[in-house]
Amino acid sequence: MMVQLCAMKLRHRGPGSRPDGDSKAGAPKGDGTEQRWLRWGALSMAGIIALFLSLLLLRTNQTNRPETVLPMLAGGPSVAVWQWTPDRPFADKAVEYGRPIVFKNSVVTTWPAASRWSTKYLAHKMGPTLANVYQNNKSRHFGPYYDPGRPLAPLFPTPPGVYNDNATAPITKLLRVGTATVDGEGPWTYYSGELDRFGEWAFRDVEPYAELIRPMPERSSINLWIGTDGVTAHCHYDGYHNFYAQIRGRKRFTVLDPSQSKLVRPYPFLHPCHAQCQVNLSDPAIGAVAATAIELGPGDLMYLPPLYFHHVVSQESSVSINAWTDSTQTELAGAMLAHDLPQIPAISGHIAEAVKGWAAIYIVLSVLARCKHTRHDPVGFVSDLVEHRYARLLADNALPDPPWSRAAMCNAPLQTAGVQALDVTDYSKMVCRHADLLPSSTATLWLGNYVEGAAALALQGAEYVGPVLARVSQCDCDKGVPQCRKNPIPDR
């Protein structure tokens, strides 16, 4: 099975540049070989390290000091409100702060779009109708997003959310007023696409926007969002810096720190609903414990760091602009999967497949035993990953059992001399060199993605990754690295 673990590549295409025909920012692409489908693209580590060090060396300026305001959901952390100061850079300080921020009376209030973008104006500039509109006739809820290119998609051919992603709708329908669709009847519609589809006038109307793409302008995407009131985006996370500007209407974001990922149980990295939540943030039990609500109105600008979970509701018909820029975290995560796995000995006979299973566990546990975020309990890390990502799929028998027994897998080193010589020392050092630079708040998610990807490479396929990782605690371990007993364990 071809295994795809591509990162979304973002780019800024300003006015006059040539579109490539891909209107969906971040559509995954592969290069035709299994190892490369499992990588995040060519990486410049010198650039990664330079940008990472520059963030560490930033000094907090006296301007844009945060005022903490109370959260709107009881129990959740507060969100910072920063006052925007004209001609003062703010993006780097927001990235360094590393938590959600709301800018009131922000740069958005100076954009021509703030006063120009009436329904009549947009219809004149864009044309009376828009294509590639999302429409749901039965529910205001859109998602979970489904990516048919993910490795486990053949096992889950039916998207969990049913809606049309290629509808056509007039601007007046997208920006209808007074229909109370938050609690009323549909259809619910929204448009999302890159701003460069509309030409130079659209960029002129949101100038100055340079600060929004400052974290990595060469890997950025500026996007337009137009939708009816009531439209709800399923809980998910993105791997990018996100500056979100509200131009018309109001939106409510419910956000959750990535360190609390166990509460929302993200789908596996290999699953077609990757980065979406199996438990939605709209669940009152989560909001009462850890989530924070952020309401954006016209002129507000929000910064959302990479991997923050968010669930979004349009409280009114609205128009928004957001800028995604790639982050050092995505570069580091990509670099972790860019290294070739240690050479697994070629084994013939009935034990060959079991050896792959053992090697997958051996490799990922050896890495986790070395990396600073996981060395205290590698086995517990994998067990938690299985519980939070795969437990529901395994309970529903949605994943096939491996064709080899637990005993065959765990006893593989005792029966095969070549496997005993598998050396992962250098490989572990290279992976942890990147992993150790990840922030502690996001390391669990990124390293979980790495574990799934590396296991898929070792197994040469994705379908057995969950079941194999679920067996990690069944083989004896010494300091997190599988060292099977001197005597074979019984097959039970």
PDB file of N, CA, C and O in Angstrom, residues 16-77:
ATOM      1  N   GLY A  16      -0.961  39.003  -9.514  1.00  0.00           N
ATOM      2  CA  GLY A  16      -0.249  38.853 -10.767  1.00  0.00           C
ATOM      3  C   GLY A  16       0.518  37.552 -10.905  1.00  0.00           C
ATOM      4  O   GLY A  16       1.042  37.251 -11.973  1.00  0.00           O
ATOM      5  N   SER A  17       0.627  36.765  -9.825  1.00  0.00           N
ATOM      6  CA  SER A  17       1.334  35.500  -9.946  1.00  0.00           C
ATOM      7  C   SER A  17       0.424  34.452 -10.556  1.00  0.00           C
ATOM      8  O   SER A  17      -0.783  34.594 -10.575  1.00  0.00           O
ATOM      9  N   ARG A  18       1.006  33.383 -11.041  1.00  0.00           N
ATOM     10  CA  ARG A  18       0.247  32.384 -11.770  1.00  0.00           C
ATOM     11  C   ARG A  18      -0.303  31.331 -10.827  1.00  0.00           C
ATOM     12  O   ARG A  18       0.445  30.624 -10.183  1.00  0.00           O
ATOM     13  N   PRO A  19      -1.623  31.199 -10.762  1.00  0.00           N
ATOM     14  CA  PRO A  19      -2.191  30.137  -9.930  1.00  0.00           C
ATOM     15  C   PRO A  19      -1.831  28.775 -10.515  1.00  0.00           C
ATOM     16  O   PRO A  19      -1.647  28.614 -11.715  1.00  0.00           O
ATOM     17  N   ASP A  20      -1.764  27.777  -9.625  1.00  0.00           N
ATOM     18  CA  ASP A  20      -1.429  26.438 -10.105  1.00  0.00           C
ATOM     19  C   ASP A  20      -2.659  25.571 -10.285  1.00  0.00           C
ATOM     20  O   ASP A  20      -2.533  24.376 -10.531  1.00  0.00           O
ATOM     21  N   GLY A  21      -3.852  26.163 -10.105  1.00  0.00           N
ATOM     22  CA  GLY A  21      -5.069  25.407 -10.320  1.00  0.00           C
ATOM     23  C   GLY A  21      -5.574  24.700  -9.101  1.00  0.00           C
ATOM     24  O   GLY A  21      -6.645  24.119  -9.123  1.00  0.00           O
ATOM     25  N   ASP A  22      -4.822  24.729  -7.992  1.00  0.00           N
ATOM     26  CA  ASP A  22      -5.239  24.042  -6.768  1.00  0.00           C
ATOM     27  C   ASP A  22      -5.825  25.063  -5.817  1.00  0.00           C
ATOM     28  O   ASP A  22      -5.115  25.829  -5.200  1.00  0.00           O
ATOM     29  N   SER A  23      -7.150  25.083  -5.692  1.00  0.00           N
ATOM     30  CA  SER A  23      -7.802  26.094  -4.875  1.00  0.00           C
ATOM     31  C   SER A  23      -7.856  25.711  -3.420  1.00  0.00           C
ATOM     32  O   SER A  23      -8.240  26.507  -2.591  1.00  0.00           O
ATOM     33  N   LYS A  24      -7.496  24.486  -3.081  1.00  0.00           N
ATOM     34  CA  LYS A  24      -7.527  24.065  -1.685  1.00  0.00           C
ATOM     35  C   LYS A  24      -6.124  24.134  -1.116  1.00  0.00           C
ATOM     36  O   LYS A  24      -5.257  23.362  -1.483  1.00  0.00           O
ATOM     37  N   ALA A  25      -5.902  25.092  -0.211  1.00  0.00           N
ATOM     38  CA  ALA A  25      -4.588  25.222   0.387  1.00  0.00           C
ATOM     39  C   ALA A  25      -4.217  23.931   1.084  1.00  0.00           C
ATOM     40  O   ALA A  25      -4.966  23.389   1.852  1.00  0.00           O
ATOM     41  N   GLY A  26      -3.001  23.452   0.796  1.00  0.00           N
ATOM     42  CA  GLY A  26      -2.534  22.290   1.523  1.00  0.00           C
ATOM     43  C   GLY A  26      -2.981  20.965   0.965  1.00  0.00           C
ATOM     44  O   GLY A  26      -2.908  19.962   1.644  1.00  0.00           O
ATOM     45  N   ALA A  27      -3.466  20.895  -0.272  1.00  0.00           N
ATOM     46  CA  ALA A  27      -3.823  19.579  -0.802  1.00  0.00           C
ATOM     47  C   ALA A  27      -2.581  18.711  -0.847  1.00  0.00           C
ATOM     48  O   ALA A  27      -1.562  19.103  -1.377  1.00  0.00           O
ATOM     49  N   PRO A  28      -2.606  17.516  -0.244  1.00  0.00           N
ATOM     50  CA  PRO A  28      -1.413  16.685  -0.200  1.00  0.00           C
ATOM     51  C   PRO A  28      -1.021  16.183  -1.567  1.00  0.00           C
ATOM     52  O   PRO A  28      -1.855  15.896  -2.402  1.00  0.00           O
ATOM     53  N   LYS A  29       0.259  16.126  -1.780  1.00  0.00           N
ATOM     54  CA  LYS A  29       0.762  15.633  -3.059  1.00  0.00           C
ATOM     55  C   LYS A  29       1.848  14.615  -2.781  1.00  0.00           C
ATOM     56  O   LYS A  29       2.621  14.731  -1.849  1.00  0.00           O
ATOM     57  N   GLY A  30       1.978  13.618  -3.637  1.00  0.00           N
ATOM     58  CA  GLY A  30       3.011  12.608  -3.477  1.00  0.00           C
ATOM     59  C   GLY A  30       3.934  12.610  -4.673  1.00  0.00           C
ATOM     60  O   GLY A  30       3.627  13.185  -5.711  1.00  0.00           O
ATOM     61  N   ASP A  31       5.086  11.923  -4.551  1.00  0.00           N
ATOM     62  CA  ASP A  31       6.029  11.932  -5.654  1.00  0.00           C
ATOM     63  C   ASP A  31       6.210  10.551  -6.256  1.00  0.00           C
ATOM     64  O   ASP A  31       7.087  10.348  -7.063  1.00  0.00           O
ATOM     65  N   GLY A  32       5.402   9.566  -5.829  1.00  0.00           N
ATOM     66  CA  GLY A  32       5.390   8.297  -6.520  1.00  0.00           C
ATOM     67  C   GLY A  32       6.172   7.178  -5.884  1.00  0.00           C
ATOM     68  O   GLY A  32       6.058   6.053  -6.300  1.00  0.00           O
ATOM     69  N   THR A  33       6.980   7.471  -4.864  1.00  0.00           N
ATOM     70  CA  THR A  33       7.675   6.398  -4.167  1.00  0.00           C
ATOM     71  C   THR A  33       7.199   6.356  -2.744  1.00  0.00           C
ATOM     72  O   THR A  33       6.863   7.370  -2.158  1.00  0.00           O
ATOM     73  N   GLU A  34       7.227   5.138  -2.190  1.00  0.00           N
ATOM     74  CA  GLU A  34       6.622   4.964  -0.865  1.00  0.00           C
ATOM     75  C   GLU A  34       7.349   5.764   0.195  1.00  0.00           C
ATOM     76  O   GLU A  34       6.737   6.444   1.003  1.00  0.00           O
ATOM     77  N   GLN A  35       8.680   5.749   0.169  1.00  0.00           N
ATOM     78  CA  GLN A  35       9.403   6.500   1.181  1.00  0.00           C
ATOM     79  C   GLN A  35       9.113   7.990   1.057  1.00  0.00           C
ATOM     80  O   GLN A  35       8.937   8.668   2.056  1.00  0.00           O
ATOM     81  N   ARG A  36       9.029   8.504  -0.170  1.00  0.00           N
ATOM     82  CA  ARG A  36       8.802   9.929  -0.322  1.00  0.00           C
ATOM     83  C   ARG A  36       7.374  10.328  -0.001  1.00  0.00           C
ATOM     84  O   ARG A  36       7.122  11.442   0.459  1.00  0.00           O
ATOM     85  N   TRP A  37       6.431   9.445  -0.258  1.00  0.00           N
ATOM     86  CA  TRP A  37       5.053   9.745   0.161  1.00  0.00           C
ATOM     87  C   TRP A  37       4.977   9.863   1.675  1.00  0.00           C
ATOM     88  O   TRP A  37       4.075  10.471   2.217  1.00  0.00           O
ATOM     89  N   LEU A  38       5.923   9.243   2.343  1.00  0.00           N
ATOM     90  CA  LEU A  38       5.936   9.274   3.798  1.00  0.00           C
ATOM     91  C   LEU A  38       6.776  10.422   4.341  1.00  0.00           C
ATOM     92  O   LEU A  38       7.010  10.505   5.521  1.00  0.00           O
ATOM     93  N   ARG A  39       7.230  11.295   3.470  1.00  0.00           N
ATOM     94  CA  ARG A  39       8.052  12.403   3.913  1.00  0.00           C
ATOM     95  C   ARG A  39       7.338  13.722   3.686  1.00  0.00           C
ATOM     96  O   ARG A  39       6.399  13.828   2.932  1.00  0.00           O
ATOM     97  N   TRP A  40       7.838  14.746   4.307  1.00  0.00           N
ATOM     98  CA  TRP A  40       7.158  16.047   4.272  1.00  0.00           C
ATOM     99  C   TRP A  40       7.768  16.988   3.240  1.00  0.00           C
ATOM    100  O   TRP A  40       7.419  18.155   3.206  1.00  0.00           O
ATOM    101  N   GLY A  41       8.692  16.501   2.444  1.00  0.00           N
ATOM    102  CA  GLY A  41       9.256  17.354   1.414  1.00  0.00           C
ATOM    103  C   GLY A  41      10.704  17.690   1.739  1.00  0.00           C
ATOM    104  O   GLY A  41      11.218  17.407   2.805  1.00  0.00           O
ATOM    105  N   ALA A  42      11.354  18.309   0.764  1.00  0.00           N
ATOM    106  CA  ALA A  42      12.741  18.705   0.952  1.00  0.00           C
ATOM    107  C   ALA A  42      12.842  19.750   2.049  1.00  0.00           C
ATOM    108  O   ALA A  42      12.063  20.680   2.117  1.00  0.00           O
ATOM    109  N   LEU A  43      13.830  19.596   2.921  1.00  0.00           N
ATOM    110  CA  LEU A  43      13.932  20.451   4.093  1.00  0.00           C
ATOM    111  C   LEU A  43      15.305  21.121   4.121  1.00  0.00           C
ATOM    112  O   LEU A  43      16.315  20.503   3.815  1.00  0.00           O
ATOM    113  N   SER A  44      15.347  22.350   4.505  1.00  0.00           N
ATOM    114  CA  SER A  44      16.603  23.051   4.707  1.00  0.00           C
ATOM    115  C   SER A  44      16.822  23.223   6.196  1.00  0.00           C
ATOM    116  O   SER A  44      16.269  24.106   6.829  1.00  0.00           O
ATOM    117  N   MET A  45      17.627  22.358   6.798  1.00  0.00           N
ATOM    118  CA  MET A  45      17.799  22.415   8.245  1.00  0.00           C
ATOM    119  C   MET A  45      18.516  23.682   8.673  1.00  0.00           C
ATOM    120  O   MET A  45      18.292  24.196   9.769  1.00  0.00           O
ATOM    121  N   ALA A  46      19.381  24.207   7.822  1.00  0.00           N
ATOM    122  CA  ALA A  46      20.032  25.461   8.196  1.00  0.00           C
ATOM    123  C   ALA A  46      19.000  26.558   8.379  1.00  0.00           C
ATOM    124  O   ALA A  46      19.046  27.348   9.324  1.00  0.00           O
ATOM    125  N   GLY A  47      18.030  26.612   7.446  1.00  0.00           N
ATOM    126  CA  GLY A  47      16.978  27.618   7.565  1.00  0.00           C
ATOM    127  C   GLY A  47      16.102  27.376   8.770  1.00  0.00           C
ATOM    128  O   GLY A  47      15.681  28.320   9.455  1.00  0.00           O
ATOM    129  N   ILE A  48      15.816  26.107   9.054  1.00  0.00           N
ATOM    130  CA  ILE A  48      14.985  25.768  10.211  1.00  0.00           C
ATOM    131  C   ILE A  48      15.647  26.244  11.490  1.00  0.00           C
ATOM    132  O   ILE A  48      15.049  26.908  12.333  1.00  0.00           O
ATOM    133  N   ILE A  49      16.939  25.911  11.645  1.00  0.00           N
ATOM    134  CA  ILE A  49      17.642  26.256  12.875  1.00  0.00           C
ATOM    135  C   ILE A  49      17.773  27.765  13.002  1.00  0.00           C
ATOM    136  O   ILE A  49      17.598  28.335  14.088  1.00  0.00           O
ATOM    137  N   ALA A  50      18.045  28.445  11.879  1.00  0.00           N
ATOM    138  CA  ALA A  50      18.183  29.892  11.944  1.00  0.00           C
ATOM    139  C   ALA A  50      16.888  30.557  12.396  1.00  0.00           C
ATOM    140  O   ALA A  50      16.892  31.462  13.234  1.00  0.00           O
ATOM    141  N   LEU A  51      15.765  30.110  11.846  1.00  0.00           N
ATOM    142  CA  LEU A  51      14.496  30.702  12.231  1.00  0.00           C
ATOM    143  C   LEU A  51      14.160  30.366  13.675  1.00  0.00           C
ATOM    144  O   LEU A  51      13.680  31.199  14.435  1.00  0.00           O
ATOM    145  N   PHE A  52      14.465  29.132  14.076  1.00  0.00           N
ATOM    146  CA  PHE A  52      14.181  28.734  15.461  1.00  0.00           C
ATOM    147  C   PHE A  52      14.983  29.583  16.437  1.00  0.00           C
ATOM    148  O   PHE A  52      14.461  30.084  17.431  1.00  0.00           O
ATOM    149  N   LEU A  53      16.278  29.791  16.150  1.00  0.00           N
ATOM    150  CA  LEU A  53      17.098  30.603  17.037  1.00  0.00           C
ATOM    151  C   LEU A  53      16.647  32.046  17.048  1.00  0.00           C
ATOM    152  O   LEU A  53      16.682  32.722  18.081  1.00  0.00           O
ATOM    153  N   SER A  54      16.180  32.536  15.888  1.00  0.00           N
ATOM    154  CA  SER A  54      15.715  33.924  15.852  1.00  0.00           C
ATOM    155  C   SER A  54      14.505  34.121  16.747  1.00  0.00           C
ATOM    156  O   SER A  54      14.344  35.166  17.376  1.00  0.00           O
ATOM    157  N   LEU A  55      13.634  33.114  16.815  1.00  0.00           N
ATOM    158  CA  LEU A  55      12.484  33.211  17.702  1.00  0.00           C
ATOM    159  C   LEU A  55      12.923  33.226  19.161  1.00  0.00           C
ATOM    160  O   LEU A  55      12.355  33.933  19.994  1.00  0.00           O
ATOM    161  N   LEU A  56      13.952  32.442  19.481  1.00  0.00           N
ATOM    162  CA  LEU A  56      14.435  32.402  20.860  1.00  0.00           C
ATOM    163  C   LEU A  56      15.053  33.729  21.266  1.00  0.00           C
ATOM    164  O   LEU A  56      15.018  34.115  22.439  1.00  0.00           O
ATOM    165  N   LEU A  57      15.644  34.435  20.313  1.00  0.00           N
ATOM    166  CA  LEU A  57      16.361  35.665  20.631  1.00  0.00           C
ATOM    167  C   LEU A  57      15.484  36.904  20.612  1.00  0.00           C
ATOM    168  O   LEU A  57      15.941  37.987  20.944  1.00  0.00           O
ATOM    169  N   LEU A  58      14.202  36.755  20.224  1.00  0.00           N
ATOM    170  CA  LEU A  58      13.317  37.911  20.188  1.00  0.00           C
ATOM    171  C   LEU A  58      13.139  38.488  21.586  1.00  0.00           C
ATOM    172  O   LEU A  58      12.966  37.761  22.550  1.00  0.00           O
ATOM    173  N   ARG A  59      13.184  39.796  21.695  1.00  0.00           N
ATOM    174  CA  ARG A  59      12.935  40.441  22.978  1.00  0.00           C
ATOM    175  C   ARG A  59      11.528  41.009  22.988  1.00  0.00           C
ATOM    176  O   ARG A  59      11.082  41.622  22.036  1.00  0.00           O
ATOM    177  N   THR A  60      10.835  40.822  24.098  1.00  0.00           N
ATOM    178  CA  THR A  60       9.474  41.331  24.221  1.00  0.00           C
ATOM    179  C   THR A  60       9.506  42.849  24.322  1.00  0.00           C
ATOM    180  O   THR A  60      10.157  43.409  25.195  1.00  0.00           O
ATOM    181  N   ASN A  61       8.801  43.514  23.407  1.00  0.00           N
ATOM    182  CA  ASN A  61       8.732  44.968  23.395  1.00  0.00           C
ATOM    183  C   ASN A  61       7.698  45.451  24.401  1.00  0.00           C
ATOM    184  O   ASN A  61       6.820  44.712  24.815  1.00  0.00           O
ATOM    185  N   GLN A  62       7.803  46.696  24.793  1.00  0.00           N
ATOM    186  CA  GLN A  62       6.829  47.255  25.730  1.00  0.00           C
ATOM    187  C   GLN A  62       5.465  47.441  25.088  1.00  0.00           C
ATOM    188  O   GLN A  62       4.464  47.528  25.787  1.00  0.00           O
ATOM    189  N   THR A  63       5.403  47.518  23.759  1.00  0.00           N
ATOM    190  CA  THR A  63       4.113  47.637  23.093  1.00  0.00           C
ATOM    191  C   THR A  63       3.473  46.276  22.999  1.00  0.00           C
ATOM    192  O   THR A  63       4.136  45.245  23.110  1.00  0.00           O
ATOM    193  N   ASN A  64       2.179  46.250  22.755  1.00  0.00           N
ATOM    194  CA  ASN A  64       1.427  45.005  22.599  1.00  0.00           C
ATOM    195  C   ASN A  64       1.518  44.101  23.834  1.00  0.00           C
ATOM    196  O   ASN A  64       1.533  42.887  23.718  1.00  0.00           O
ATOM    197  N   ARG A  65       1.626  44.672  25.003  1.00  0.00           N
ATOM    198  CA  ARG A  65       1.640  43.853  26.212  1.00  0.00           C
ATOM    199  C   ARG A  65       0.261  43.255  26.437  1.00  0.00           C
ATOM    200  O   ARG A  65      -0.745  43.930  26.280  1.00  0.00           O
ATOM    201  N   PRO A  66       0.196  41.981  26.812  1.00  0.00           N
ATOM    202  CA  PRO A  66      -1.111  41.342  26.928  1.00  0.00           C
ATOM    203  C   PRO A  66      -1.887  41.779  28.161  1.00  0.00           C
ATOM    204  O   PRO A  66      -1.323  41.934  29.227  1.00  0.00           O
ATOM    205  N   GLU A  67      -3.168  41.982  27.977  1.00  0.00           N
ATOM    206  CA  GLU A  67      -4.083  42.100  29.092  1.00  0.00           C
ATOM    207  C   GLU A  67      -4.864  40.799  29.136  1.00  0.00           C
ATOM    208  O   GLU A  67      -5.440  40.404  28.147  1.00  0.00           O
ATOM    209  N   THR A  68      -4.910  40.134  30.255  1.00  0.00           N
ATOM    210  CA  THR A  68      -5.630  38.874  30.350  1.00  0.00           C
ATOM    211  C   THR A  68      -7.084  39.139  30.675  1.00  0.00           C
ATOM    212  O   THR A  68      -7.394  39.908  31.576  1.00  0.00           O
ATOM    213  N   VAL A  69      -7.964  38.518  29.919  1.00  0.00           N
ATOM    214  CA  VAL A  69      -9.392  38.651  30.180  1.00  0.00           C
ATOM    215  C   VAL A  69      -9.936  37.278  30.537  1.00  0.00           C
ATOM    216  O   VAL A  69      -9.365  36.246  30.198  1.00  0.00           O
ATOM    217  N   LEU A  70     -11.059  37.251  31.238  1.00  0.00           N
ATOM    218  CA  LEU A  70     -11.623  35.994  31.693  1.00  0.00           C
ATOM    219  C   LEU A  70     -12.134  35.171  30.517  1.00  0.00           C
ATOM    220  O   LEU A  70     -12.649  35.723  29.541  1.00  0.00           O
ATOM    221  N   PRO A  71     -12.007  33.844  30.595  1.00  0.00           N
ATOM    222  CA  PRO A  71     -12.537  32.994  29.532  1.00  0.00           C
ATOM    223  C   PRO A  71     -14.050  33.025  29.527  1.00  0.00           C
ATOM    224  O   PRO A  71     -14.685  33.304  30.540  1.00  0.00           O
ATOM    225  N   MET A  72     -14.619  32.695  28.378  1.00  0.00           N
ATOM    226  CA  MET A  72     -16.066  32.674  28.253  1.00  0.00           C
ATOM    227  C   MET A  72     -16.641  31.316  28.622  1.00  0.00           C
ATOM    228  O   MET A  72     -17.837  31.158  28.753  1.00  0.00           O
ATOM    229  N   LEU A  73     -15.779  30.307  28.769  1.00  0.00           N
ATOM    230  CA  LEU A  73     -16.224  28.994  29.217  1.00  0.00           C
ATOM    231  C   LEU A  73     -15.618  28.730  30.576  1.00  0.00           C
ATOM    232  O   LEU A  73     -14.405  28.812  30.751  1.00  0.00           O
ATOM    233  N   ALA A  74     -16.444  28.409  31.536  1.00  0.00           N
ATOM    234  CA  ALA A  74     -15.945  28.158  32.880  1.00  0.00           C
ATOM    235  C   ALA A  74     -14.950  27.017  32.875  1.00  0.00           C
ATOM    236  O   ALA A  74     -15.187  25.971  32.291  1.00  0.00           O
ATOM    237  N   GLY A  75     -13.824  27.223  33.538  1.00  0.00           N
ATOM    238  CA  GLY A  75     -12.835  26.167  33.649  1.00  0.00           C
ATOM    239  C   GLY A  75     -11.717  26.264  32.635  1.00  0.00           C
ATOM    240  O   GLY A  75     -10.642  25.740  32.856  1.00  0.00           O
ATOM    241  N   GLY A  76     -11.944  26.898  31.507  1.00  0.00           N
ATOM    242  CA  GLY A  76     -10.914  27.004  30.493  1.00  0.00           C
ATOM    243  C   GLY A  76      -9.942  28.124  30.799  1.00  0.00           C
ATOM    244  O   GLY A  76     -10.227  29.024  31.583  1.00  0.00           O
ATOM    245  N   PRO A  77      -8.766  28.106  30.165  1.00  0.00           N
ATOM    246  CA  PRO A  77      -7.781  29.164  30.394  1.00  0.00           C
ATOM    247  C   PRO A  77      -8.230  30.477  29.773  1.00  0.00           C
ATOM    248  O   PRO A  77      -9.054  30.508  28.855  1.00  0.00           O
TER     249      PRO A  77
END
